[in-house]
mmCIF file of N, CA, C and O in Angstrom:
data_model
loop_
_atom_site.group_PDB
_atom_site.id
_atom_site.type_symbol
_atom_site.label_atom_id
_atom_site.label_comp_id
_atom_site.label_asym_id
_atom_site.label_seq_id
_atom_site.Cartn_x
_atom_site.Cartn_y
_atom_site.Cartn_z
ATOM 1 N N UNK L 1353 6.536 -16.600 -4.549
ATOM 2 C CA UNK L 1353 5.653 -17.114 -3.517
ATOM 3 C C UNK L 1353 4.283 -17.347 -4.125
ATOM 4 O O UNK L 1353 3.749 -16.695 -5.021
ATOM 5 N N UNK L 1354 3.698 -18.665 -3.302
ATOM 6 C CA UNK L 1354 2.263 -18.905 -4.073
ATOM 7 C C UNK L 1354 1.873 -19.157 -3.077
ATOM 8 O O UNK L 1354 1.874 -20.365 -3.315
ATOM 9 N N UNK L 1355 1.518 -19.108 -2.120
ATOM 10 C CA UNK L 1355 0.772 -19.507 -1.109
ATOM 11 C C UNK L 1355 1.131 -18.866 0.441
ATOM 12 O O UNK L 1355 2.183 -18.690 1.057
ATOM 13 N N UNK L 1356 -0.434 -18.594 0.758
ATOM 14 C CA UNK L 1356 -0.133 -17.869 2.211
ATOM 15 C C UNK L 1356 0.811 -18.111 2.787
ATOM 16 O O UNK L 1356 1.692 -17.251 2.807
ATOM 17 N N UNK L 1357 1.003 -19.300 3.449
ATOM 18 C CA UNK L 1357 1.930 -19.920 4.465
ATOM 19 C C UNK L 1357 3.855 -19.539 3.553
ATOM 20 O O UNK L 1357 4.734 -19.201 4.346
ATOM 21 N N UNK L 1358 4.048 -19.589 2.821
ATOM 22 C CA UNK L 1358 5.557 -19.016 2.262
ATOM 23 C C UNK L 1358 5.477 -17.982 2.828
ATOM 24 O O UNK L 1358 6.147 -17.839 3.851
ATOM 25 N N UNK L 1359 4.454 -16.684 2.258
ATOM 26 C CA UNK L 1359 4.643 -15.203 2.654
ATOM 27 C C UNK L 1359 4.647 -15.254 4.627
ATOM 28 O O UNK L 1359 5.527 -14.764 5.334
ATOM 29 N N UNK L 1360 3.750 -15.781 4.976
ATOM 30 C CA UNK L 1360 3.361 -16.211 6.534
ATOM 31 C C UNK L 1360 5.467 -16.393 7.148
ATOM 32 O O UNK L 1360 6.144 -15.715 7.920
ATOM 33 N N UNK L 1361 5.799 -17.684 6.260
ATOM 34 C CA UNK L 1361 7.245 -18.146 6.645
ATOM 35 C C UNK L 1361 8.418 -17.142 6.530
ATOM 36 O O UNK L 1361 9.342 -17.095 7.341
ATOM 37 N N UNK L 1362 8.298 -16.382 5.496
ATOM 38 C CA UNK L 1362 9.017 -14.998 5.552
ATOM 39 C C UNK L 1362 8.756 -14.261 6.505
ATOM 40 O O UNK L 1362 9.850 -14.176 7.062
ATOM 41 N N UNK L 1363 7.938 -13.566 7.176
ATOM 42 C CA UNK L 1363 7.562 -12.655 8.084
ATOM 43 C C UNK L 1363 8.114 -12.942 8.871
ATOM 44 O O UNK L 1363 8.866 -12.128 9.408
ATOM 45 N N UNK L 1364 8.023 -14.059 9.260
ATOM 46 C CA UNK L 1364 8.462 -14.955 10.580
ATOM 47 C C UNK L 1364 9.609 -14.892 10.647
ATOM 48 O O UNK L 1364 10.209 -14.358 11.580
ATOM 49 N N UNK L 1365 10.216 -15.515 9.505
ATOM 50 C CA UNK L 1365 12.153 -15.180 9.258
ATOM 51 C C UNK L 1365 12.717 -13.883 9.815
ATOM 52 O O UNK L 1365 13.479 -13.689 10.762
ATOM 53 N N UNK L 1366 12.063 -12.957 8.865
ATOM 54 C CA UNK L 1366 12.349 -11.682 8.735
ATOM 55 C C UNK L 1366 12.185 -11.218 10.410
ATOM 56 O O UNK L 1366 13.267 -10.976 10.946
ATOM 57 N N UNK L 1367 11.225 -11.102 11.099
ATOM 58 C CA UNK L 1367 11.418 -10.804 12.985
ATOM 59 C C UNK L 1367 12.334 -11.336 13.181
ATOM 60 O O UNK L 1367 13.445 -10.812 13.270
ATOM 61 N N UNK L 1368 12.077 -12.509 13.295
ATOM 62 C CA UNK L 1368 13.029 -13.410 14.506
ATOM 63 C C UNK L 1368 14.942 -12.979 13.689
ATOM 64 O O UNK L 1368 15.949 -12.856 14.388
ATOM 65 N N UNK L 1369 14.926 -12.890 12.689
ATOM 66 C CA UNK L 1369 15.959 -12.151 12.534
ATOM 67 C C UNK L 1369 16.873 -10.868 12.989
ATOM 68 O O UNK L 1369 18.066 -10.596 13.125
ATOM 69 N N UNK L 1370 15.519 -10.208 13.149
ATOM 70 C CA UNK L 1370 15.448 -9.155 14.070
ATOM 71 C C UNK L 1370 15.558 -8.872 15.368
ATOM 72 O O UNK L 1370 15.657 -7.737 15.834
ATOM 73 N N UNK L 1371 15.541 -9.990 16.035
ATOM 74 C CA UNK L 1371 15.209 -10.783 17.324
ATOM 75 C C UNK L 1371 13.957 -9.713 18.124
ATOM 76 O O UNK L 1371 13.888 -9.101 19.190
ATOM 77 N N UNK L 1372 13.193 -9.886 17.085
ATOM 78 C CA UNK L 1372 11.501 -9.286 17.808
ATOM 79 C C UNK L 1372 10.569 -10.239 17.778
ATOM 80 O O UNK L 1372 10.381 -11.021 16.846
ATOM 81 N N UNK L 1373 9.629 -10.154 19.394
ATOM 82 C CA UNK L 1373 8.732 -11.455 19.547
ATOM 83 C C UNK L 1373 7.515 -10.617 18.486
ATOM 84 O O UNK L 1373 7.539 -9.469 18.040
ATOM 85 N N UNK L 1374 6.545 -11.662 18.324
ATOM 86 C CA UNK L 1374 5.442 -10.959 17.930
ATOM 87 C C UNK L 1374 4.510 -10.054 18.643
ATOM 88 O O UNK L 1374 3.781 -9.259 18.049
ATOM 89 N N UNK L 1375 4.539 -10.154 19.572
ATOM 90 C CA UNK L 1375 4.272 -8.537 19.903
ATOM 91 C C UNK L 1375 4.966 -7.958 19.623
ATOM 92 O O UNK L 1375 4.501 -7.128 18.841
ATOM 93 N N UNK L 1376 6.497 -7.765 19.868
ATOM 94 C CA UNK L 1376 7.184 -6.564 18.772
ATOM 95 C C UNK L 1376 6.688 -6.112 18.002
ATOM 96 O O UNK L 1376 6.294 -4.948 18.071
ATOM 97 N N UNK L 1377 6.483 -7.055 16.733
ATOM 98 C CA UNK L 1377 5.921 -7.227 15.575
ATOM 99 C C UNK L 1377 4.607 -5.968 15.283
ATOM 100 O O UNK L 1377 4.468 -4.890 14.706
ATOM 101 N N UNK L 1378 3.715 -7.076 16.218
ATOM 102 C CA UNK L 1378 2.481 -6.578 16.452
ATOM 103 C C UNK L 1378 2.426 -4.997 16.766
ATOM 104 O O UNK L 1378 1.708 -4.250 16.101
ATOM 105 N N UNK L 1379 3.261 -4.527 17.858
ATOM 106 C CA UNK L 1379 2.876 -3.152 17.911
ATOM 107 C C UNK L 1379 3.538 -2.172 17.263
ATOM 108 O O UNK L 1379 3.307 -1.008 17.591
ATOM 109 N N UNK L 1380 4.393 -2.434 16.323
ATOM 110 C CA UNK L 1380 5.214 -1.640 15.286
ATOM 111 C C UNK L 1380 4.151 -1.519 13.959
ATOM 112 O O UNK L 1380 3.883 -0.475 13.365
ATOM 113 N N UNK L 1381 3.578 -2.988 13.638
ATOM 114 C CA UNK L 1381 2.773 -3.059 12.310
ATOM 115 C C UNK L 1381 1.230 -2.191 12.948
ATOM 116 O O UNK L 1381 0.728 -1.263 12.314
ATOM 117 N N UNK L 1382 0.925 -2.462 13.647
ATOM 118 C CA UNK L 1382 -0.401 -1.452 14.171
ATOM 119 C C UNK L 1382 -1.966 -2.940 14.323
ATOM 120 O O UNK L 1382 -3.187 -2.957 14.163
ATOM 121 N N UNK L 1383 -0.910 -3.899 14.700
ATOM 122 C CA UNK L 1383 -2.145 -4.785 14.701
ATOM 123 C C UNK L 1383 -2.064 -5.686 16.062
ATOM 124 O O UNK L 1383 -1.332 -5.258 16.954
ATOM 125 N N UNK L 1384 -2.653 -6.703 16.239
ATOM 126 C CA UNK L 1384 -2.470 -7.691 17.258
ATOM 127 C C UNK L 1384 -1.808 -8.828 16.902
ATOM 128 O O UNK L 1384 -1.791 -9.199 15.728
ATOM 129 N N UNK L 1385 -1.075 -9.628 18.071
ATOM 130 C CA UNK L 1385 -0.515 -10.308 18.507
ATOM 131 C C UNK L 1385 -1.316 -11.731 18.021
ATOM 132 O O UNK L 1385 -0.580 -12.696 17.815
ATOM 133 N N UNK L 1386 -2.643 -11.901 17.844
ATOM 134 C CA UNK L 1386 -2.950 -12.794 16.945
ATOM 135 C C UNK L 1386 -2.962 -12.559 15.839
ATOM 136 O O UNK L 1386 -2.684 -13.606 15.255
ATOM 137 N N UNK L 1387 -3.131 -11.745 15.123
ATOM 138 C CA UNK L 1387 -3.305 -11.428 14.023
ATOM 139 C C UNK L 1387 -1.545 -12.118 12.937
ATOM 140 O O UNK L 1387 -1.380 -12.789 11.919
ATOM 141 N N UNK L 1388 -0.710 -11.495 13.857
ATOM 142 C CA UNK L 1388 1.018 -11.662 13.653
ATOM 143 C C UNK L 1388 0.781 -12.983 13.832
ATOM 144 O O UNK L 1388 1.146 -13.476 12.765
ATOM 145 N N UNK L 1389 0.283 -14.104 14.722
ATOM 146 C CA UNK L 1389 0.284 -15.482 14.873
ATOM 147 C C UNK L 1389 0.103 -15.862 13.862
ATOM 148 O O UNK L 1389 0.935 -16.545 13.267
ATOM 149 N N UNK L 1390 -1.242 -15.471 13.285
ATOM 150 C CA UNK L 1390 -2.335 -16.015 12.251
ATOM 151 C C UNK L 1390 -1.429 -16.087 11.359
ATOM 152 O O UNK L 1390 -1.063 -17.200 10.983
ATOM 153 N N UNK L 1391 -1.041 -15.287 10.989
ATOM 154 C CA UNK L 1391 -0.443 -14.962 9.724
ATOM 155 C C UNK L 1391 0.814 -15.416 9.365
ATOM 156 O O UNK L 1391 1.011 -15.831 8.223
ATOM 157 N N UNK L 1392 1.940 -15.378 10.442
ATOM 158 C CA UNK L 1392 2.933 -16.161 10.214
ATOM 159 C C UNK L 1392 2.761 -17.689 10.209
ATOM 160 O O UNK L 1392 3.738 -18.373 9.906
ATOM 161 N N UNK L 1393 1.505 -18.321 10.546
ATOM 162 C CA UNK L 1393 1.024 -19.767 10.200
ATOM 163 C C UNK L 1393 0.328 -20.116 9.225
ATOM 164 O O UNK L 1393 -0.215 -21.215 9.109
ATOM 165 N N UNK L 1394 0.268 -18.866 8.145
ATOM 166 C CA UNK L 1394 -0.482 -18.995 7.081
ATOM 167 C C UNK L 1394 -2.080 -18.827 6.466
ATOM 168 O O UNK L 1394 -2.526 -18.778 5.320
ATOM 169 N N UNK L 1395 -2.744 -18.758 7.919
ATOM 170 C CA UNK L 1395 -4.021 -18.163 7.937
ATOM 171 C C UNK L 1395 -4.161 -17.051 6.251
ATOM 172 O O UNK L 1395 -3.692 -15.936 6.020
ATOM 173 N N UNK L 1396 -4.767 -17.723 5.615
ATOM 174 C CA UNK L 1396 -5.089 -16.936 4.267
ATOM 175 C C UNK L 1396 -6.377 -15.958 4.494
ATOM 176 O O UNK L 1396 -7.068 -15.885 3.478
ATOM 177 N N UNK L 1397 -6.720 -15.406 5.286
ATOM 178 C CA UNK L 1397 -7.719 -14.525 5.077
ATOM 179 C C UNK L 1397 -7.123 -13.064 5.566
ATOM 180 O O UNK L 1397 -7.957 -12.165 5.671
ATOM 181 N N UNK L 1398 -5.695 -12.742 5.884
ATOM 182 C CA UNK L 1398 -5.336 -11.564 6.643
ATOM 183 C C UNK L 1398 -5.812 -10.630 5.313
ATOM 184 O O UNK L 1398 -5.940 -10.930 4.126
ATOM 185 N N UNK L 1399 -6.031 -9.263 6.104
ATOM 186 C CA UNK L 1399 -6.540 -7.821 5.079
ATOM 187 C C UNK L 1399 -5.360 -7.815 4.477
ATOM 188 O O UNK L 1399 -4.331 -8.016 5.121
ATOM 189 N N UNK L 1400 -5.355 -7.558 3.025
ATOM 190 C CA UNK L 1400 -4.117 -6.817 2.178
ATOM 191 C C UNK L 1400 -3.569 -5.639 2.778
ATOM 192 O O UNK L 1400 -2.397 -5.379 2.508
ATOM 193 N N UNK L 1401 -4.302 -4.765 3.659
ATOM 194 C CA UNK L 1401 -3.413 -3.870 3.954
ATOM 195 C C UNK L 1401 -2.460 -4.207 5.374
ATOM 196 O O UNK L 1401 -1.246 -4.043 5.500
ATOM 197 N N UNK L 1402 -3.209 -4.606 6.143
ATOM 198 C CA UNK L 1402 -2.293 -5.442 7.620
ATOM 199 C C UNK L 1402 -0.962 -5.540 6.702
ATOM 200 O O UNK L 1402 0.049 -4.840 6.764
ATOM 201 N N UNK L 1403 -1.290 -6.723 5.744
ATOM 202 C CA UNK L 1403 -0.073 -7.465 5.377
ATOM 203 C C UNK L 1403 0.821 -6.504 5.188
ATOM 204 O O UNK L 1403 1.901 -6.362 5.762
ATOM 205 N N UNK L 1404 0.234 -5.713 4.193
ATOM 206 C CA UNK L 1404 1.760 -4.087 3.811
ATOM 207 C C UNK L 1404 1.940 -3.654 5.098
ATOM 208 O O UNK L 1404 3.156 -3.617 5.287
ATOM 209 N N UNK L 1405 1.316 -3.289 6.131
ATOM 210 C CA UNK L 1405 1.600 -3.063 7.486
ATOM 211 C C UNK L 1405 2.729 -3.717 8.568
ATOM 212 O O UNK L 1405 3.385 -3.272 9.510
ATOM 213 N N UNK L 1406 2.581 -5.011 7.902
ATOM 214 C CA UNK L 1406 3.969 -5.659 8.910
ATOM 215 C C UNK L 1406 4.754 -5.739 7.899
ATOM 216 O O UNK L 1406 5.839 -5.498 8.427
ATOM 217 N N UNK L 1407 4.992 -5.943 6.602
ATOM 218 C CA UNK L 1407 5.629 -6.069 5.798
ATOM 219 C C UNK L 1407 6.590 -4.790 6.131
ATOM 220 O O UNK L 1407 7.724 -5.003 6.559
ATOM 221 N N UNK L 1408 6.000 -3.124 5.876
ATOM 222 C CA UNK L 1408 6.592 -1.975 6.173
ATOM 223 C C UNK L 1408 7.014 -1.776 7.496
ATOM 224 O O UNK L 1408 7.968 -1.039 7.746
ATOM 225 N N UNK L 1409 6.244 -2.507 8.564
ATOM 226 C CA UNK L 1409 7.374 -2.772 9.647
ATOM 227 C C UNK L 1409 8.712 -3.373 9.685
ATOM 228 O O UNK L 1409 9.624 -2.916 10.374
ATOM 229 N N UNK L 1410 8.804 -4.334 8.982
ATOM 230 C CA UNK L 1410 9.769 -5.215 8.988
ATOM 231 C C UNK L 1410 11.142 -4.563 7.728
ATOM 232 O O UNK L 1410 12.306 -4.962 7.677
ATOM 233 N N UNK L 1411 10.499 -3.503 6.860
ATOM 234 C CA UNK L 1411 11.567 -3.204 6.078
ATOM 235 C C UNK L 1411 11.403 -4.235 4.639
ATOM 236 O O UNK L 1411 12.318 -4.555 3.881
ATOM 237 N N UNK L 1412 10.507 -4.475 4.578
ATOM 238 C CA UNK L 1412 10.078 -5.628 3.582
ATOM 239 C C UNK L 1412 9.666 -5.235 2.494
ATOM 240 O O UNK L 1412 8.548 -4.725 2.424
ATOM 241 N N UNK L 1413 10.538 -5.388 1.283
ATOM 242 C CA UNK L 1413 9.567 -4.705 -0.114
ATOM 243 C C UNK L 1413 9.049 -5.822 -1.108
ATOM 244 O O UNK L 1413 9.988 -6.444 -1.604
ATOM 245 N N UNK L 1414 7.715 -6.267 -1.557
ATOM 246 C CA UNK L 1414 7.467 -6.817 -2.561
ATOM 247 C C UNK L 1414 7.363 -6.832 -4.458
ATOM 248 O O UNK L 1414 6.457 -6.481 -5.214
ATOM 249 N N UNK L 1415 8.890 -7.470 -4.744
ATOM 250 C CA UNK L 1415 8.691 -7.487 -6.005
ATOM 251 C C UNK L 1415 7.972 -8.452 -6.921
ATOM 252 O O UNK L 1415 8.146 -9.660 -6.757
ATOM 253 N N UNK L 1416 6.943 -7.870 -8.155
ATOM 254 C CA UNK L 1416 6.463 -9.106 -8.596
ATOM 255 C C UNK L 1416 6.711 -8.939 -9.578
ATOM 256 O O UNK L 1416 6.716 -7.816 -10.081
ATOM 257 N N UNK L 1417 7.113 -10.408 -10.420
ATOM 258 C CA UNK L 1417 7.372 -11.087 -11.765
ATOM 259 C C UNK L 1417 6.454 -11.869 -12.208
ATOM 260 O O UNK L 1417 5.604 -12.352 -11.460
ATOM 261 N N UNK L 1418 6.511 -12.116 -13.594
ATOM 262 C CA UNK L 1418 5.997 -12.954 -14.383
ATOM 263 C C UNK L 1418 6.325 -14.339 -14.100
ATOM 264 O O UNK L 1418 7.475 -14.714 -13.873
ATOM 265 N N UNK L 1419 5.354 -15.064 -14.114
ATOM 266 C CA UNK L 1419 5.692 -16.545 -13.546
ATOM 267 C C UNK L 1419 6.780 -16.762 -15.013
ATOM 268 O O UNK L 1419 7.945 -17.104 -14.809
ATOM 269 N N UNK L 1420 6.274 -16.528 -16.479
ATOM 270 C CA UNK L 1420 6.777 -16.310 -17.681
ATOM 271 C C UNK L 1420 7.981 -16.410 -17.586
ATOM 272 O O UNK L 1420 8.508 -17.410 -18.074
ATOM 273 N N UNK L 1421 9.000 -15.155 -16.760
ATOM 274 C CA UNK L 1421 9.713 -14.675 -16.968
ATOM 275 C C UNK L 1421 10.986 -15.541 -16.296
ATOM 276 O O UNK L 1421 12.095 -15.186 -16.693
ATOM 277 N N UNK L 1422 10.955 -16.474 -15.468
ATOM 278 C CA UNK L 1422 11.336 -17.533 -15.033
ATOM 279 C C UNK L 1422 12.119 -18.179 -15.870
ATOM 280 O O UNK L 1422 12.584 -19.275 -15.560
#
């Protein structure tokens, strides 16, 4: 992933998979219902920690690689 809106498009996957609205979302990760908007539309300014916040709601782990290693 390189850009907000991918990570934003995962999140999104990842609920609605779940079949949770964003408030679901929202009150499991410890944030608001815009915030979950913002962010699943790509809004690039969310806090790094929110993000681990719905991420660890959702059961979501981030691995990172070397673009290199490709």
């Amino acid at each position: 992933m390189r850009r907000p809106t991918e990570l934003g498009a995962l999140i999104r996957d990842r609920r609605e998979a779940r079949g949770w609205t964003q408030e679901e979302l929202a009150e499991r990760a410890g944030v608001s219902r815009r915030w979950v908007n913002e962010f699943e539309s790509g809004k690039g300014t969310a806090q790094v920690r929110l993000v681990f916040d719905a991420l660890n709601a959702l059961d979501v782990e981030l691995e990172v690689n070397d673009a290199d290693d490709r």
